[in-house]
Amino acid sequence: MNYPSKAPPIPTGELSETIGITPFEVTSITFVPNQTTRTVTFSDASTDDVQPSYGPYIDNVSSPAKYVIADIDVDSNNDGSIDVYDDPIESNTFGKVVLPETVLVVYLGHIQNIPLSESEYGARIRSSNESIIPSATDISLGDEAYIFSLGSTSGIVQLTYEIYRKSDNTVIATDEVNVTVMEIKVDMAFNYARNENNGCDGLNIRENGEENTEFYGPELTENDITVNDSVHGTAGDRTVLYLANQEVDVYTRFVISPGFANEAIEFYASCDMSMEGLAQRSVDFNSNGVSDSVCAIGKIGEEDATGFVKFDAISTTSETIAKETSTFTWYVDRIGGLNGFYSFDTAPLTVYTVLDTPKISWEVENTDGDDQLQPWATALEFAIGTAGAQGTDLESLEHLTQFLYSGHGMSYNMSTESAFCSNRGVFDLQSYIDHEPTTQKVKEKIHNYSGNEVNCLDQAMALAALGRLLGMEVEAQCLLGFGYLRSTAFVCGYTPTNNLADTTPVFPTDRNQKMFFEKYLFVTYRVDKDTTYIYDACCGPAIGMNFDCYYETFVDEDANSQYNRENPSPQPLINSLSEDMLIIQNFPLLTDKLLSEVQ
C-alpha cells in the first residue's frame, strides 16, 4: 500500500454505490503480519463525521463510505523486517532481493467495513512470471500468507494480490510488490599470486608428491574453470596454506544476472575462522554482469582470469599452527544505493596455518614445471589434522612427536633396515603416512618394506619432514657411537627394556645382551641461540629434552665406559652429549619425479 508521505496517493477501495463521488484517498495504513489490529486513516474524513463502529464518513455525506483495501507485503527494503518502511517502495525499483530457488513468504491482508463473504468475493495472487505462479491462483480470503518457490528464474517479478467480486470478476481491491531474483556466482582466489610468497596470499600447495596434483586459485568457484582437463574448485582444491598472523586479502570475482549490469553493489563476507571474514566494499559491474576489474590472478586454463576484486580480511590469520574449516557467507548489503540485504554461502574451505615458510626439502617457489616438493595437502592434514600438531612451535612438536610415537600404529623394527628410507638417501613420506607404499614400484625398487615396522631413521625423518613443513627449523641428527641403551619404551609403547633380543631378563646385567647402537637418529630444534631441544619419536618418547637430560635418560654410561676400556678406538662410544657431536641428515622426499632417479 502506498503512503502519500512517501509516494503520490492513489485511489483505493470500493465506495457505496449510492454515493456518486470519486474514491477517497488513503493517507496511511499500518498492517503487521500475524496481528489483527489494522488502522486506516482517510484524507477526507473529518472528526465530526467519524463513527468508529462504521468507519470514516465521506465529508458532508450522511452515509458512511464502504471500503475494501488489499495489502501484500514482503521485506521490500531488505532490512530484515516487514514494517511501515516497506510499502512506499514495494512496487518500485528492485524490491525484495533474493536468490534463485528461494522459498518466499508474502504476507496478505485486507481491511473493509462491509461483509466479504466467500460466496460473493474471492482472492487471488498473480505473478508477472507464470512459471512461478501459474495464471491467477485463487486463495482463501482468510489467508494471511502465501508460500511459493521462485525456481531458477532471475530478474524482477511483480506479485499482485487481488480481491474480486465473483459475480462479474471485477477487481475491487489490489496491491503489488516487486521481488527481484538475483542470480550470482562467485569465484574466490586465496593463492592468487603463485610467484610470490610474501604472506598476503596463500602459499603454493598440491595434493601430494605425484604428478599434476598442484592446486590453483580460485580455490572456491561456482563457474566452470578447467585446469589440466578437470573442473577446478572441487573439494580437493578447496585447501589453502597461509603463514601465521598475516594480514591477507582474497581476490573475488562476481557474475550476476544481466539485469544488474552497470550497478554498484556492496558486498562483505563472514566466516568461522581467525580471519573472521572479508571487509565490506563496493563492486562495480560491467555490461556483461561481471565484476568490473582489470585485475588478473594469473593464467587459469587458456585465458587470464580477469575481473577479480581485492577484499581485505577483517582479522589476521591464526597466530599459531592451526587447521580451520568454514564456509564463507556473502552478504549483499546495498544495490545501486538501496538496501540489498541477503546472503548466500560458499562451499567449505580448509585453511592450514604454519609458523613460517616450509623449509627444505619443501619448496614453495613457483616453477615452470611441476614442482612435486611444494607442500602436500595430505602431509598438512596428517600433521595438523590427524596428529593434532596445532598451537605454538613447542606445543606442535610435542603433539607431533607423541602421535608418531604412540598414535600412528607403528612398531619398532629390531633390524637395521629402514622401511621408508632408501639406500640412495630418499625418504618416502607418503608411504609412511599411508602405512604402505604408494606404488608397487616403491615397494619393489626403493626399499625393503616391512609392514608397519620402523626404526630410529624412519621416525627421525618423518618428524623432521613434518616439522619443517610446519615452518620450523628442525633437523634430523645422526649421533655416531651412541652405544648402549638404558631401559626405555620403544615406539608404540613397548614395555621398557634394554634387552637386545627382547627376552627375559628385561634388564640384563651382561653388557653383551644389552641393546647397542653404532649410530642413532633423533630430531633437534633450536629455540634460540642458546637453547636446543631434542625430540625422539622412537624411544621414550623424548619431548623437548636438553642434551644432558637426554644423555642421562637414554645412554647407559657405565656400559659405554666399560666398552671403551676394553676396546680402545679412535672413535669411542660417547660419554657425554653435545650439539657439535651430531651430523645433520637431509634426505629428500620421494616424489614421482625422483622415483626414476633413485631406482
Coordinates of C-alpha atoms in Angstrom, one line a residue:
M1 CA 0.0 0.0 0.0
N2 CA 1.4 3.4 -1.0
Y3 CA 1.6 6.2 1.5
P4 CA 1.2 9.8 0.4
S5 CA 4.0 10.8 2.7
K6 CA 6.4 8.6 0.7
A7 CA 4.8 8.4 -2.8
P8 CA 1.8 10.1 -4.6
P9 CA -1.6 8.9 -3.2
I10 CA -3.7 6.6 -5.3
P11 CA -7.5 5.9 -5.2
T12 CA -8.1 2.7 -3.4
G13 CA -11.2 0.7 -2.3
E14 CA -14.8 0.3 -3.2
L15 CA -17.3 3.0 -2.3
S16 CA -21.1 2.7 -1.7
E17 CA -22.8 2.6 -5.0
T18 CA -25.4 5.1 -3.6
I19 CA -22.7 7.8 -3.2
G20 CA -21.7 9.2 -6.5
I21 CA -18.3 10.6 -5.7
T22 CA -14.7 9.7 -6.5
P23 CA -12.9 7.3 -4.3
F24 CA -11.3 8.6 -1.2
E25 CA -7.5 8.7 -0.7
V26 CA -5.8 6.6 1.9
T27 CA -3.2 8.6 3.9
S28 CA -1.9 5.8 6.0
I29 CA -2.3 2.1 6.7
T30 CA -0.5 0.1 9.3
F31 CA -0.5 -3.6 8.7
V32 CA 1.6 -6.0 10.7
P33 CA 1.6 -9.7 9.7
N34 CA 0.1 -12.1 12.2
Q35 CA -1.6 -9.3 14.1
T36 CA -5.3 -8.4 13.9
T37 CA -5.0 -4.7 14.5
R38 CA -5.0 -2.6 11.4
T39 CA -5.5 1.2 11.4
V40 CA -6.7 3.2 8.4
T41 CA -6.9 7.0 8.0
F42 CA -8.6 8.7 5.1
S43 CA -7.7 12.1 3.8
D44 CA -11.3 13.4 3.6
A45 CA -12.5 12.2 6.9
S46 CA -13.4 14.8 9.5
T47 CA -13.5 14.4 13.2
D48 CA -17.2 15.4 13.2
D49 CA -18.2 12.7 10.7
V50 CA -16.4 9.7 12.2
Q51 CA -18.4 6.8 13.6
P52 CA -16.0 4.2 15.0
S53 CA -18.5 1.3 14.5
Y54 CA -18.8 2.0 10.8
G55 CA -15.5 3.6 9.9
P56 CA -14.9 7.1 8.5
Y57 CA -17.6 9.2 6.7
I58 CA -17.0 11.0 3.5
D59 CA -17.1 14.7 4.2
N60 CA -20.6 16.2 4.2
V61 CA -22.2 12.9 3.3
S62 CA -24.7 11.4 5.7
S63 CA -23.9 7.8 4.8
P64 CA -20.7 6.0 5.7
A65 CA -18.4 5.0 2.8
K66 CA -17.9 1.4 2.0
Y67 CA -14.3 0.3 1.5
V68 CA -12.1 -2.7 0.9
I69 CA -8.4 -2.4 0.9
A70 CA -6.0 -5.2 -0.1
D71 CA -2.4 -5.4 1.1
I72 CA 0.5 -7.7 0.2
D73 CA 3.8 -7.3 2.0
V74 CA 7.4 -8.5 1.8
D75 CA 10.6 -7.1 3.2
S76 CA 10.9 -4.6 0.3
N77 CA 13.7 -2.5 1.7
N78 CA 15.7 -5.6 2.6
D79 CA 16.4 -4.5 6.2
G80 CA 15.4 -7.9 7.7
S81 CA 11.9 -7.0 8.8
I82 CA 8.5 -6.1 7.4
D83 CA 7.3 -2.7 8.6
V84 CA 5.8 0.6 7.5
Y85 CA 9.0 1.4 5.6
D86 CA 8.5 -1.3 3.1
D87 CA 5.2 -0.1 1.5
P88 CA 6.5 3.1 -0.1
I89 CA 9.0 1.2 -2.3
E90 CA 7.3 -2.2 -2.6
S91 CA 6.4 -1.8 -6.3
N92 CA 9.4 0.4 -7.2
T93 CA 13.0 -0.5 -8.2
F94 CA 14.2 -3.9 -7.1
G95 CA 12.0 -4.5 -4.1
K96 CA 12.8 -7.7 -2.1
V97 CA 16.1 -9.2 -3.5
V98 CA 16.5 -13.0 -3.2
L99 CA 18.5 -15.8 -4.8
P100 CA 17.1 -18.4 -7.3
E101 CA 15.3 -21.3 -5.8
T102 CA 14.3 -19.2 -2.7
V103 CA 11.1 -20.3 -1.0
L104 CA 9.4 -16.9 -0.4
V105 CA 6.7 -16.0 2.0
V106 CA 4.5 -13.0 1.2
Y107 CA 2.0 -11.7 3.8
L108 CA -1.5 -10.9 2.8
G109 CA -4.2 -8.8 4.4
H110 CA -7.4 -6.8 3.7
I111 CA -9.4 -4.2 5.6
Q112 CA -13.0 -3.5 5.0
N113 CA -16.2 -2.2 6.6
I114 CA -18.5 -4.3 4.5
P115 CA -19.0 -8.1 4.8
L116 CA -16.8 -10.1 2.5
S117 CA -18.5 -13.5 2.2
E118 CA -16.6 -16.3 0.4
S119 CA -19.7 -16.8 -1.7
E120 CA -19.6 -13.3 -3.2
Y121 CA -15.9 -12.4 -3.0
G122 CA -12.7 -14.1 -3.8
A123 CA -9.0 -13.5 -3.5
R124 CA -6.1 -14.5 -5.9
I125 CA -2.5 -13.9 -6.4
R126 CA -0.8 -13.2 -9.8
S127 CA 2.8 -13.2 -10.9
S128 CA 4.3 -11.5 -13.9
N129 CA 6.2 -14.7 -14.5
E130 CA 3.7 -17.5 -14.9
S131 CA 6.4 -20.1 -14.4
I132 CA 6.5 -19.1 -10.8
I133 CA 2.7 -18.7 -10.1
P134 CA 0.5 -20.1 -13.0
S135 CA -2.0 -17.5 -14.2
A136 CA -4.1 -16.2 -11.4
T137 CA -4.1 -18.6 -8.4
D138 CA -7.1 -18.5 -6.2
I139 CA -6.5 -18.4 -2.4
S140 CA -8.8 -18.0 0.6
L141 CA -9.9 -14.6 1.8
G142 CA -8.7 -15.6 5.2
D143 CA -5.2 -16.5 4.2
E144 CA -2.5 -14.3 5.8
A145 CA 0.5 -15.8 4.0
Y146 CA 1.3 -17.4 0.7
I147 CA 4.4 -19.6 0.3
F148 CA 5.9 -20.5 -3.1
S149 CA 9.3 -21.2 -4.7
L150 CA 10.9 -18.8 -7.1
G151 CA 12.6 -21.6 -9.0
S152 CA 15.5 -20.9 -11.3
T153 CA 14.3 -17.7 -12.7
S154 CA 16.1 -14.4 -12.5
G155 CA 15.1 -10.7 -12.8
I156 CA 12.2 -8.7 -11.5
V157 CA 9.0 -10.4 -10.7
Q158 CA 5.8 -8.5 -9.8
L159 CA 3.4 -10.2 -7.5
T160 CA -0.2 -8.9 -7.3
Y161 CA -2.8 -9.6 -4.7
E162 CA -6.4 -9.1 -5.8
I163 CA -9.8 -9.1 -4.1
Y164 CA -12.6 -9.5 -6.7
R165 CA -16.4 -9.8 -6.9
K166 CA -17.3 -13.3 -8.2
S167 CA -20.5 -12.3 -9.9
D168 CA -18.7 -10.2 -12.6
N169 CA -15.0 -10.9 -11.9
T170 CA -14.5 -7.2 -11.1
V171 CA -11.3 -6.5 -9.1
I172 CA -12.4 -4.2 -6.1
A173 CA -9.0 -4.0 -4.3
T174 CA -5.5 -4.7 -5.4
D175 CA -1.8 -4.3 -4.2
E176 CA 1.5 -5.1 -5.8
V177 CA 5.1 -5.9 -4.7
N178 CA 8.2 -6.4 -6.7
V179 CA 10.6 -9.3 -5.9
T180 CA 14.0 -9.4 -7.7
V181 CA 15.7 -12.7 -8.2
M182 CA 19.4 -12.1 -8.5
E183 CA 21.5 -14.9 -9.7
I184 CA 25.0 -14.5 -8.5
K185 CA 28.1 -16.7 -8.8
V186 CA 31.4 -16.1 -7.0
D187 CA 35.0 -17.2 -7.5
M188 CA 37.4 -16.7 -4.6
A189 CA 41.2 -16.8 -5.1
F190 CA 43.3 -17.2 -2.0
N191 CA 46.6 -18.2 -3.6
Y192 CA 46.3 -15.5 -6.3
A193 CA 50.0 -14.7 -6.8
R194 CA 51.8 -18.0 -7.4
N195 CA 55.1 -16.3 -8.0
E196 CA 55.0 -14.5 -4.6
N197 CA 55.1 -15.9 -1.1
N198 CA 55.0 -12.7 0.9
G199 CA 52.3 -13.7 3.3
C200 CA 49.5 -11.6 1.8
D201 CA 48.2 -14.6 -0.2
G202 CA 48.2 -18.3 0.2
L203 CA 51.3 -20.4 -0.4
N204 CA 51.7 -22.8 -3.3
I205 CA 50.3 -26.2 -2.4
R206 CA 49.4 -29.5 -4.0
E207 CA 47.6 -32.7 -3.2
N208 CA 50.7 -34.9 -2.8
G209 CA 54.1 -35.8 -4.4
E210 CA 52.5 -37.3 -7.5
E211 CA 52.5 -35.6 -10.9
N212 CA 49.9 -32.9 -11.8
T213 CA 48.3 -32.6 -8.4
E214 CA 49.1 -28.9 -7.8
F215 CA 46.2 -26.7 -6.6
Y216 CA 45.4 -23.4 -8.4
G217 CA 43.2 -20.5 -7.4
P218 CA 40.4 -19.7 -7.4
E219 CA 40.0 -22.3 -4.7
L220 CA 36.3 -21.6 -4.3
T221 CA 34.4 -21.3 -7.6
E222 CA 30.9 -21.7 -8.9
N223 CA 31.9 -21.2 -12.5
D224 CA 33.3 -23.8 -14.9
I225 CA 37.0 -23.2 -14.8
T226 CA 39.0 -26.0 -16.2
V227 CA 42.6 -26.8 -15.3
N228 CA 44.5 -29.8 -16.6
D229 CA 41.3 -31.2 -18.2
S230 CA 39.5 -31.3 -14.9
V231 CA 36.9 -28.9 -13.5
H232 CA 38.5 -26.7 -10.9
G233 CA 37.2 -25.8 -7.5
T234 CA 36.4 -29.4 -6.4
A235 CA 36.6 -30.5 -2.8
G236 CA 40.4 -31.3 -3.0
D237 CA 41.2 -27.9 -4.3
R238 CA 39.4 -26.1 -1.5
T239 CA 42.5 -26.0 0.6
V240 CA 44.7 -23.0 1.4
L241 CA 48.0 -22.7 3.2
Y242 CA 48.7 -19.4 5.0
L243 CA 51.6 -18.1 7.1
A244 CA 50.6 -17.4 10.7
N245 CA 49.5 -13.9 11.9
Q246 CA 49.3 -12.4 8.5
E247 CA 47.1 -9.6 7.1
V248 CA 45.8 -11.4 4.0
D249 CA 43.5 -10.5 1.1
V250 CA 41.3 -12.5 -1.1
Y251 CA 40.6 -11.7 -4.8
T252 CA 37.0 -12.4 -5.7
R253 CA 35.1 -12.3 -9.0
F254 CA 31.3 -12.0 -9.1
V255 CA 29.0 -12.8 -12.0
I256 CA 25.4 -11.6 -11.6
S257 CA 22.1 -11.5 -13.5
P258 CA 22.3 -9.3 -16.6
G259 CA 19.6 -7.1 -15.2
F260 CA 22.1 -5.8 -12.7
A261 CA 24.7 -4.8 -15.2
N262 CA 26.3 -1.4 -14.6
E263 CA 25.1 -1.4 -11.0
A264 CA 27.3 -0.8 -7.9
I265 CA 26.8 -3.5 -5.3
E266 CA 28.3 -3.6 -1.8
F267 CA 29.5 -7.0 -0.5
Y268 CA 31.1 -8.4 2.6
A269 CA 31.6 -11.9 3.9
S270 CA 31.9 -13.7 7.3
C271 CA 33.5 -17.0 8.1
D272 CA 34.2 -19.1 11.2
M273 CA 37.9 -18.8 11.0
S274 CA 40.6 -16.5 12.5
M275 CA 40.3 -14.1 9.6
E276 CA 36.6 -13.6 10.6
G277 CA 35.6 -12.7 7.1
L278 CA 36.2 -10.1 4.4
A279 CA 35.6 -6.3 4.9
Q280 CA 32.8 -4.5 3.0
R281 CA 33.5 -2.8 -0.2
S282 CA 31.6 -1.7 -3.3
V283 CA 31.9 -3.6 -6.6
D284 CA 31.1 -2.2 -10.0
F285 CA 29.7 -4.5 -12.7
N286 CA 30.2 -4.2 -16.4
S287 CA 27.5 -4.6 -19.1
N288 CA 28.0 -8.4 -19.0
G289 CA 27.3 -8.6 -15.3
V290 CA 30.9 -9.4 -14.3
S291 CA 32.7 -7.5 -11.6
D292 CA 34.4 -4.7 -13.4
S293 CA 38.1 -5.0 -12.7
V294 CA 41.1 -5.5 -14.9
C295 CA 42.9 -7.3 -12.1
A296 CA 44.0 -10.8 -13.1
I297 CA 45.2 -13.6 -10.8
G298 CA 47.2 -15.3 -13.5
K299 CA 46.5 -17.8 -16.1
I300 CA 43.6 -20.2 -15.5
G301 CA 43.2 -22.7 -18.2
E302 CA 43.7 -20.9 -21.6
E303 CA 42.9 -17.4 -20.6
D304 CA 43.9 -14.8 -18.0
A305 CA 41.4 -14.8 -15.1
T306 CA 40.3 -11.1 -15.0
G307 CA 37.6 -9.4 -13.1
F308 CA 38.9 -10.2 -9.6
V309 CA 38.4 -7.6 -6.9
K310 CA 40.5 -7.3 -3.8
F311 CA 38.8 -7.9 -0.5
D312 CA 40.8 -7.4 2.8
A313 CA 40.4 -9.9 5.5
I314 CA 38.9 -8.5 8.7
S315 CA 41.5 -10.1 11.0
T316 CA 44.8 -11.8 10.6
T317 CA 45.3 -15.5 10.1
S318 CA 45.8 -17.7 13.1
E319 CA 48.7 -16.7 15.3
T320 CA 49.7 -20.4 15.7
I321 CA 49.7 -23.6 13.7
A322 CA 46.1 -24.4 13.0
K323 CA 43.5 -26.1 10.8
E324 CA 40.3 -24.2 10.3
T325 CA 37.4 -25.2 8.0
S326 CA 34.4 -22.9 7.3
T327 CA 32.1 -21.7 4.6
F328 CA 32.0 -18.0 3.6
T329 CA 28.7 -16.3 4.0
W330 CA 28.5 -13.5 1.5
Y331 CA 26.1 -10.6 2.2
V332 CA 24.7 -8.3 -0.5
D333 CA 24.4 -5.1 1.5
R334 CA 23.4 -2.4 -1.0
I335 CA 22.4 -2.5 -4.6
G336 CA 22.5 0.8 -6.6
G337 CA 22.3 2.8 -3.4
L338 CA 19.3 0.9 -1.9
N339 CA 19.4 -1.8 0.7
G340 CA 20.0 -5.2 -0.8
F341 CA 20.4 -7.3 2.3
Y342 CA 20.5 -11.1 1.7
S343 CA 23.2 -13.7 2.0
F344 CA 24.4 -16.9 0.4
D345 CA 27.0 -19.5 1.4
T346 CA 30.0 -20.9 -0.4
A347 CA 31.3 -24.5 -0.2
P348 CA 33.5 -25.2 2.8
L349 CA 37.2 -24.1 2.6
T350 CA 40.0 -25.6 4.7
V351 CA 42.8 -23.3 5.8
Y352 CA 46.1 -24.6 7.3
T353 CA 48.3 -22.1 9.0
V354 CA 52.1 -22.7 9.6
L355 CA 54.6 -20.6 11.5
D356 CA 56.9 -19.8 8.6
T357 CA 57.6 -20.8 5.1
P358 CA 58.1 -24.5 4.9
K359 CA 61.8 -25.5 5.0
I360 CA 63.9 -27.7 2.7
S361 CA 63.1 -30.3 1.4
W362 CA 59.8 -28.4 0.8
E363 CA 59.7 -25.8 -1.9
V364 CA 57.1 -23.0 -2.2
E365 CA 58.6 -21.1 -5.1
N366 CA 56.6 -21.3 -8.3
T367 CA 58.4 -23.0 -11.2
D368 CA 57.7 -23.5 -14.9
G369 CA 57.5 -27.3 -14.3
D370 CA 55.5 -29.5 -12.0
D371 CA 57.2 -28.9 -8.6
Q372 CA 56.3 -32.0 -6.6
L373 CA 58.0 -30.7 -3.5
Q374 CA 55.5 -27.9 -2.9
P375 CA 53.7 -28.5 0.4
W376 CA 51.3 -31.5 0.2
A377 CA 47.8 -31.2 1.5
T378 CA 48.0 -34.9 2.6
A379 CA 51.0 -34.1 4.8
L380 CA 49.4 -31.0 6.2
E381 CA 46.3 -32.9 7.1
F382 CA 48.3 -35.7 8.6
A383 CA 50.4 -33.4 10.8
I384 CA 47.9 -30.7 11.8
G385 CA 44.6 -32.6 11.5
T386 CA 45.4 -36.2 12.3
A387 CA 48.4 -35.8 14.6
G388 CA 47.0 -32.6 16.2
A389 CA 50.2 -30.6 15.7
Q390 CA 48.5 -27.3 16.5
G391 CA 49.4 -24.4 18.7
T392 CA 52.9 -22.9 19.3
D393 CA 56.1 -24.4 17.9
L394 CA 56.8 -26.3 21.1
E395 CA 53.2 -27.4 21.5
S396 CA 53.0 -28.6 17.9
L397 CA 56.3 -30.5 18.2
E398 CA 55.1 -32.2 21.4
H399 CA 51.8 -33.3 19.8
L400 CA 53.6 -34.5 16.6
T401 CA 56.3 -36.4 18.4
Q402 CA 53.8 -38.1 20.7
F403 CA 51.5 -39.1 17.8
L404 CA 54.3 -40.6 15.7
Y405 CA 55.5 -42.5 18.8
S406 CA 52.2 -43.9 20.0
G407 CA 49.3 -42.8 17.8
H408 CA 50.3 -43.8 14.2
G409 CA 50.3 -47.6 14.8
M410 CA 54.0 -48.2 14.1
S411 CA 56.1 -50.7 16.0
Y412 CA 59.8 -50.9 16.4
N413 CA 61.9 -52.9 13.9
M414 CA 64.9 -54.6 15.6
S415 CA 66.8 -55.0 12.3
T416 CA 69.0 -52.3 10.8
E417 CA 66.7 -52.0 7.7
S418 CA 64.7 -48.8 7.3
A419 CA 61.2 -49.3 6.0
F420 CA 60.8 -45.9 4.4
C421 CA 64.3 -44.6 3.6
S422 CA 66.2 -46.0 0.6
N423 CA 69.9 -46.6 0.5
R424 CA 70.0 -43.8 -2.0
G425 CA 69.0 -41.3 0.7
V426 CA 65.3 -40.7 -0.1
F427 CA 62.5 -40.7 2.4
D428 CA 59.1 -42.0 1.4
L429 CA 56.9 -39.7 3.5
Q430 CA 53.6 -40.6 1.7
S431 CA 54.2 -44.3 2.3
Y432 CA 54.9 -43.5 5.9
I433 CA 51.6 -41.6 6.2
D434 CA 49.7 -44.3 4.4
H435 CA 51.3 -47.3 6.2
E436 CA 52.0 -48.7 2.8
P437 CA 53.9 -47.9 -0.4
T438 CA 52.1 -45.5 -2.7
T439 CA 53.0 -47.7 -5.7
Q440 CA 54.2 -51.2 -6.3
K441 CA 57.4 -49.7 -7.8
V442 CA 58.2 -48.2 -4.4
K443 CA 57.8 -51.5 -2.7
E444 CA 59.9 -53.4 -5.2
K445 CA 62.6 -50.8 -6.2
I446 CA 63.1 -48.3 -3.5
H447 CA 63.1 -50.0 -0.1
N448 CA 62.6 -53.3 1.6
Y449 CA 59.2 -52.6 3.1
S450 CA 58.3 -54.4 6.3
G451 CA 54.7 -53.6 7.2
N452 CA 54.2 -51.0 10.0
E453 CA 57.7 -51.5 11.5
V454 CA 60.0 -48.6 11.8
N455 CA 63.4 -47.8 13.3
C456 CA 65.0 -44.6 14.5
L457 CA 65.8 -43.4 11.0
D458 CA 62.2 -43.6 9.9
Q459 CA 60.9 -41.8 12.9
A460 CA 63.5 -39.1 12.8
M461 CA 63.0 -38.4 9.1
A462 CA 59.2 -38.3 9.5
L463 CA 59.4 -36.0 12.4
A464 CA 61.8 -33.7 10.6
A465 CA 59.9 -33.6 7.3
L466 CA 56.6 -32.8 9.1
G467 CA 58.2 -30.3 11.5
R468 CA 59.8 -28.5 8.6
L469 CA 56.5 -28.5 6.7
L470 CA 55.1 -26.5 9.6
G471 CA 57.8 -23.9 9.2
M472 CA 60.2 -24.9 12.0
E473 CA 63.9 -25.4 11.5
V474 CA 64.0 -28.9 12.9
E475 CA 66.9 -31.2 11.9
A476 CA 67.2 -34.9 11.7
Q477 CA 70.5 -35.6 13.5
C478 CA 72.7 -38.7 13.4
L479 CA 74.8 -39.5 16.6
L480 CA 77.7 -41.8 16.0
G481 CA 78.9 -44.0 18.8
F482 CA 75.6 -43.9 20.7
G483 CA 76.5 -47.2 22.4
Y484 CA 74.3 -48.9 24.9
L485 CA 70.8 -48.0 25.7
R486 CA 69.3 -47.6 29.1
S487 CA 65.9 -49.1 29.8
T488 CA 63.3 -47.4 27.6
A489 CA 59.9 -47.9 25.9
F490 CA 60.1 -48.1 22.1
V491 CA 57.7 -46.8 19.6
C492 CA 54.1 -47.9 20.0
G493 CA 54.5 -48.4 23.7
Y494 CA 56.8 -51.4 24.1
T495 CA 57.4 -52.4 27.7
P496 CA 60.6 -50.6 28.9
T497 CA 63.6 -52.8 28.1
N498 CA 67.2 -52.6 27.0
N499 CA 67.4 -56.3 26.1
L500 CA 68.7 -56.8 22.5
A501 CA 66.6 -59.9 22.0
D502 CA 63.6 -58.6 23.9
T503 CA 63.6 -61.7 26.1
T504 CA 63.9 -62.4 29.8
P505 CA 65.6 -60.8 31.7
V506 CA 64.2 -57.4 30.6
F507 CA 67.2 -55.6 32.1
P508 CA 70.2 -57.8 31.6
T509 CA 73.4 -57.2 33.6
D510 CA 75.6 -58.7 30.8
R511 CA 76.6 -55.9 28.5
N512 CA 76.5 -58.2 25.5
Q513 CA 72.8 -58.7 26.0
K514 CA 72.0 -55.0 26.1
M515 CA 70.8 -53.0 23.1
F516 CA 73.6 -51.4 21.3
F517 CA 73.6 -48.7 18.5
E518 CA 76.6 -47.8 16.4
K519 CA 74.6 -44.8 15.4
Y520 CA 71.2 -43.4 16.4
L521 CA 68.9 -40.7 14.9
F522 CA 66.6 -38.2 16.6
V523 CA 65.5 -34.6 15.9
T524 CA 66.8 -31.3 17.3
Y525 CA 65.0 -27.9 17.3
R526 CA 66.9 -24.7 18.1
V527 CA 64.5 -22.5 20.2
D528 CA 67.0 -19.6 20.4
K529 CA 70.8 -19.1 20.0
D530 CA 71.4 -20.6 23.5
T531 CA 68.7 -23.4 23.6
T532 CA 68.3 -26.5 21.5
Y533 CA 65.9 -29.3 22.4
I534 CA 65.8 -33.0 21.4
Y535 CA 62.7 -34.8 20.1
D536 CA 62.7 -38.5 19.7
A537 CA 59.6 -40.4 18.4
C538 CA 61.4 -43.8 18.5
C539 CA 62.5 -44.1 22.2
G540 CA 60.9 -42.6 25.2
P541 CA 59.4 -40.5 23.7
A542 CA 61.8 -37.6 24.3
I543 CA 59.9 -34.3 24.1
G544 CA 61.9 -31.1 24.4
M545 CA 64.8 -32.5 26.3
N546 CA 68.1 -30.7 26.6
F547 CA 71.3 -32.6 25.8
D548 CA 72.3 -33.5 29.3
C549 CA 68.8 -34.8 30.2
Y550 CA 68.7 -36.9 27.0
Y551 CA 72.1 -38.4 27.7
E552 CA 71.2 -39.3 31.3
T553 CA 67.8 -40.8 30.3
F554 CA 68.8 -43.0 27.3
V555 CA 72.5 -43.7 27.3
D556 CA 74.0 -46.4 29.6
E557 CA 77.1 -44.5 30.6
D558 CA 78.6 -47.4 32.6
A559 CA 78.2 -49.9 29.8
N560 CA 79.8 -47.4 27.3
S561 CA 82.7 -46.7 29.7
Q562 CA 83.3 -50.4 30.1
Y563 CA 83.3 -50.9 26.4
N564 CA 85.7 -48.1 25.8
R565 CA 88.2 -49.5 28.3
E566 CA 88.0 -52.9 26.7
N567 CA 88.1 -51.7 23.1
P568 CA 90.4 -48.7 22.7
S569 CA 89.4 -46.9 19.5
P570 CA 89.9 -43.5 17.8
Q571 CA 86.0 -43.5 17.7
P572 CA 85.0 -44.4 21.3
L573 CA 81.4 -44.6 22.4
I574 CA 80.0 -41.3 23.8
N575 CA 80.4 -40.4 27.4
S576 CA 78.6 -37.1 27.1
L577 CA 76.3 -35.4 24.5
S578 CA 76.6 -32.0 22.8
E579 CA 75.4 -30.5 19.6
D580 CA 78.8 -30.5 17.9
M581 CA 78.7 -34.3 18.0
L582 CA 75.7 -34.5 15.7
I583 CA 75.6 -34.9 11.9
I584 CA 72.6 -33.4 10.1
Q585 CA 70.7 -35.9 7.9
N586 CA 68.9 -34.2 4.9
F587 CA 67.0 -36.8 3.0
P588 CA 65.0 -35.5 0.0
L589 CA 61.3 -36.6 -0.1
L590 CA 60.3 -39.3 -2.5
T591 CA 58.2 -38.0 -5.4
D592 CA 57.2 -39.3 -8.8
K593 CA 60.0 -37.2 -10.3
L594 CA 62.6 -38.8 -8.0
L595 CA 61.3 -42.3 -8.5
S596 CA 63.2 -43.0 -11.7
E597 CA 66.3 -41.3 -10.4
V598 CA 66.7 -43.5 -7.3
Q599 CA 66.0 -46.8 -9.0

